[in-house]
Short mmCIF file of C-alpha atoms in Angstrom, two decimals:
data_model
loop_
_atom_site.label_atom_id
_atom_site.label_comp_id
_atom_site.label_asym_id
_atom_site.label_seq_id
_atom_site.Cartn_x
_atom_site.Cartn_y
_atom_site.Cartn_z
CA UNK A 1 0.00 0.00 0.00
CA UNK A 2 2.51 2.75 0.66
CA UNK A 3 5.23 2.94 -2.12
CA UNK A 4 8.30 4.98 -1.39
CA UNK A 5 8.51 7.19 -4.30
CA UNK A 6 11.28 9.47 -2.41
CA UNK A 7 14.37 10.64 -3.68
CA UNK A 8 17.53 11.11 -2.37
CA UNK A 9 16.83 14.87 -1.03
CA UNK A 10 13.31 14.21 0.38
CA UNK A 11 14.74 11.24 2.14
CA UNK A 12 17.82 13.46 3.68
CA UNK A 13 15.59 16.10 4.61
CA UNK A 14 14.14 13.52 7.03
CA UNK A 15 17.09 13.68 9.03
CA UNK A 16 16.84 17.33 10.26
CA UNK A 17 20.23 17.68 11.72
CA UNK A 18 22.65 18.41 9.29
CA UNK A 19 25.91 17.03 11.55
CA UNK A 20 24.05 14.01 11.87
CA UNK A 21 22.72 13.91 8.01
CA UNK A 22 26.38 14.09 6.85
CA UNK A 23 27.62 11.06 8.58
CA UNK A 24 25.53 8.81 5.95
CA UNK A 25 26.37 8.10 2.34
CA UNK A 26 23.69 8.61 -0.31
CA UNK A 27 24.19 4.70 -1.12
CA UNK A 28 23.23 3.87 2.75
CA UNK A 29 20.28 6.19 2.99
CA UNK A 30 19.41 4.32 -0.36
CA UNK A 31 20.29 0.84 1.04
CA UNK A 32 18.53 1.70 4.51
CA UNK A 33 14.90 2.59 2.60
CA UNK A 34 15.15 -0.68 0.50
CA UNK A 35 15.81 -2.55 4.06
CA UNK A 36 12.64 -1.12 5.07
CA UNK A 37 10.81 -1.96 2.88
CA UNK A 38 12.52 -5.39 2.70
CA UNK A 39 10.85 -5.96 6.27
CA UNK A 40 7.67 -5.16 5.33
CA UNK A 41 7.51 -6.97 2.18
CA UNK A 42 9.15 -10.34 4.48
CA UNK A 43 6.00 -9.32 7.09
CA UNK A 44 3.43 -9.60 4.61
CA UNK A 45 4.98 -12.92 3.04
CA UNK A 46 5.15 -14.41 6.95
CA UNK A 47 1.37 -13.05 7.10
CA UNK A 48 0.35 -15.68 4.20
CA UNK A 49 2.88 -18.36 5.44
CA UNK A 50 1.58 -18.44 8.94
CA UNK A 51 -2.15 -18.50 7.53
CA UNK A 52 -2.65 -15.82 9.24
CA UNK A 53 -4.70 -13.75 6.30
CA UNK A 54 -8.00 -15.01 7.78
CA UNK A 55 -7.59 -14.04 11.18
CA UNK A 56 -6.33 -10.18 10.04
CA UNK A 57 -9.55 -10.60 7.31
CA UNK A 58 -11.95 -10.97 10.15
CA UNK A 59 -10.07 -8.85 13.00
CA UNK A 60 -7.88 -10.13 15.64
CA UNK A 61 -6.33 -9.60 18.98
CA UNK A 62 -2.69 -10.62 19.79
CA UNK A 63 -3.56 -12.89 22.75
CA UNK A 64 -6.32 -14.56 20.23
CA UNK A 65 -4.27 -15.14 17.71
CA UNK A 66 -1.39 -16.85 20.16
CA UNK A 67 -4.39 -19.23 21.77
CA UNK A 68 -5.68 -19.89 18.54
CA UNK A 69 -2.59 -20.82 16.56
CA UNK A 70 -0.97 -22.33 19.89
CA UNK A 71 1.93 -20.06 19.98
CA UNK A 72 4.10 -19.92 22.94
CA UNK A 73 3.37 -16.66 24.85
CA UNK A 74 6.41 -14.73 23.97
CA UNK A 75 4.96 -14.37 20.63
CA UNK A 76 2.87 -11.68 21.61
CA UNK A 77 6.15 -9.89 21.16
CA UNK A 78 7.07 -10.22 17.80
CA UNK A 79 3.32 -10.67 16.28
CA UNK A 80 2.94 -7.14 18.14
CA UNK A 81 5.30 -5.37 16.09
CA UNK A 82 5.09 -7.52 12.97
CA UNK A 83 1.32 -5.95 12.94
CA UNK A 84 2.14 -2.38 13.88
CA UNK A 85 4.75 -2.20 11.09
CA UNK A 86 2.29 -3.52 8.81
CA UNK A 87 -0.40 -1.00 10.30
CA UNK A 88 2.03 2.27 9.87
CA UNK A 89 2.19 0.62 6.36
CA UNK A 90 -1.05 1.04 5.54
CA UNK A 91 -2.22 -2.80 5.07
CA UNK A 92 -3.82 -3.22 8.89
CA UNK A 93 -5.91 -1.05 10.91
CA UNK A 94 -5.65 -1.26 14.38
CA UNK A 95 -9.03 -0.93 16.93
CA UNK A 96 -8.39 -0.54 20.67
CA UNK A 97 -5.75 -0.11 23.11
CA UNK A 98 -2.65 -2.61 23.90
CA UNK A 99 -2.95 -5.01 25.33
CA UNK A 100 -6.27 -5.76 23.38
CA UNK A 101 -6.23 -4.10 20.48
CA UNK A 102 -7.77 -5.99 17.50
CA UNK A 103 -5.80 -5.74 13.78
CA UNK A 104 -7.89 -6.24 11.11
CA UNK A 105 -6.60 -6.64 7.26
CA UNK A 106 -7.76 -3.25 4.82
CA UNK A 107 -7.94 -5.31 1.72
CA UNK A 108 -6.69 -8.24 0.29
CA UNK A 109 -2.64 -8.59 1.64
CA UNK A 110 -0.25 -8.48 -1.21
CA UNK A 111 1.92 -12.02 -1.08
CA UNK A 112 5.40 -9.72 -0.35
CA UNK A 113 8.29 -9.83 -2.44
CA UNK A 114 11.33 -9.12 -0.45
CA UNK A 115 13.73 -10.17 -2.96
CA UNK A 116 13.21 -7.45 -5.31
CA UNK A 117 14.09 -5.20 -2.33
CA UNK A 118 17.15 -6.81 -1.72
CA UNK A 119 18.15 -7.04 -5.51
CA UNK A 120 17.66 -3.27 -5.18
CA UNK A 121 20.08 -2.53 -2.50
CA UNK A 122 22.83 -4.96 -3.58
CA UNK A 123 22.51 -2.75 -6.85
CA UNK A 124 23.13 0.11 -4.85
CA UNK A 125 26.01 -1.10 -2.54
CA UNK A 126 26.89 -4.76 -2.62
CA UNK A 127 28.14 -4.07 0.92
CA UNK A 128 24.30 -3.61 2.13
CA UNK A 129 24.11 -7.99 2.13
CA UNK A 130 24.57 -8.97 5.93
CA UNK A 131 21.55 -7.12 7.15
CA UNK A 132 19.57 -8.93 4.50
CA UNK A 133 20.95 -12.27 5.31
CA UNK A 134 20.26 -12.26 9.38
CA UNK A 135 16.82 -11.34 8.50
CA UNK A 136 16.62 -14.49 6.06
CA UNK A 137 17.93 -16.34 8.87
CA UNK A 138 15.77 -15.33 11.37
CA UNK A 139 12.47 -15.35 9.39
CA UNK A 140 13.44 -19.25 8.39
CA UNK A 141 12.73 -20.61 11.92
CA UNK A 142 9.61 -17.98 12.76
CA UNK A 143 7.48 -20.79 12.66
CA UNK A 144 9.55 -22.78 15.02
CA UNK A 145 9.83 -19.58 17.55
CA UNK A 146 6.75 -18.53 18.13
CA UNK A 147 5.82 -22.12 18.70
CA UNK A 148 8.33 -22.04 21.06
CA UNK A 149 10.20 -24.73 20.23
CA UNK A 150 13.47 -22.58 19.42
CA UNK A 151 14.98 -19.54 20.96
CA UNK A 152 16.49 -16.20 19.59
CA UNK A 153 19.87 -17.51 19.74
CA UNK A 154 19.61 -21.12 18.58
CA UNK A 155 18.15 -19.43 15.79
CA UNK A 156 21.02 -16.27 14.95
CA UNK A 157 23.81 -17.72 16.83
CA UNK A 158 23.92 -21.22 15.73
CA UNK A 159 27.54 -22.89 15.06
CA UNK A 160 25.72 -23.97 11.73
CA UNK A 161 24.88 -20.18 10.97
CA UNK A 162 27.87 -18.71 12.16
CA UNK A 163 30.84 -20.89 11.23
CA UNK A 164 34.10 -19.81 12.92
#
């Protein structure tokens, strides 16, 4: 729903402070908006993965959606912000006050395509990969960490992840 259409002034005129503003390259401001957007296009690809399009469809709560799906309580974490992100985006509205505030899809969710994002930073600065990769990493085992069956480091600090 929201597309960037920004360039490179409008998005340095978002940082107001011009000491700070110079300590960024045009190709990480670049790189950091195609991140970004990266997330949110990974969010709404998790959204159809998890199944979770009905639920959003016909409004949901956080702590629903954890008893209904059978997710281990530290979910509420993640799904929290997943959904915000996705709100500020434009593709959820949000009904109520934390902690019951019921999300509810605007439309049909858009499957997400996070690899064009990432096609378009690496064009920009091949240098912009690792951010990109832990996020592949992470979202790979979702599933398995809101089911609780896997922690935030077994997941990004694996010997198999990280070889030394």
């Amino acid at each position: 729903m929201t597309t960037r259409t920004e360039e490179l002034p409008e998005l340095l005129a978002r940082i107001p402070d011009t000491a700070i503003r110079a300590l960024f390259s045009a190709e990480f401001i670049l790189c950091a908006e195609h991140f970004d957007r990266y997330t949110v296009e990974m969010l709404l690809r998790l959204t159809r993965e998890l199944g979770l399009a009905d639920s959003l469809r016909n409004g949901t709560t956080i702590a629903g959606l954890v008893r209904e799906r059978a997710f281990a309580p530290r979910a509420e974490i993640p799904l929290r912000w997943f959904f915000r992100k996705l709100e500020a985006e434009g593709y959820l509205s949000r009904e109520g006050e934390e902690p019951e505030e019921t999300y509810r899809s605007r439309g049909p969710m858009p499957p997400g395509d996070p690899e064009r994002e990432e096609r378009l930073a690496h064009a920009v600065d091949p240098r912009s990969a690792p951010p990109f990769a832990v996020v592949r990493a992470m979202v790979e085992h979702v599933p398995e960490f809101l089911r609780g069956e896997k922690t935030g480091e077994e997941i990004l600090f694996s010997p198999a992840r990280l070889p030394l």
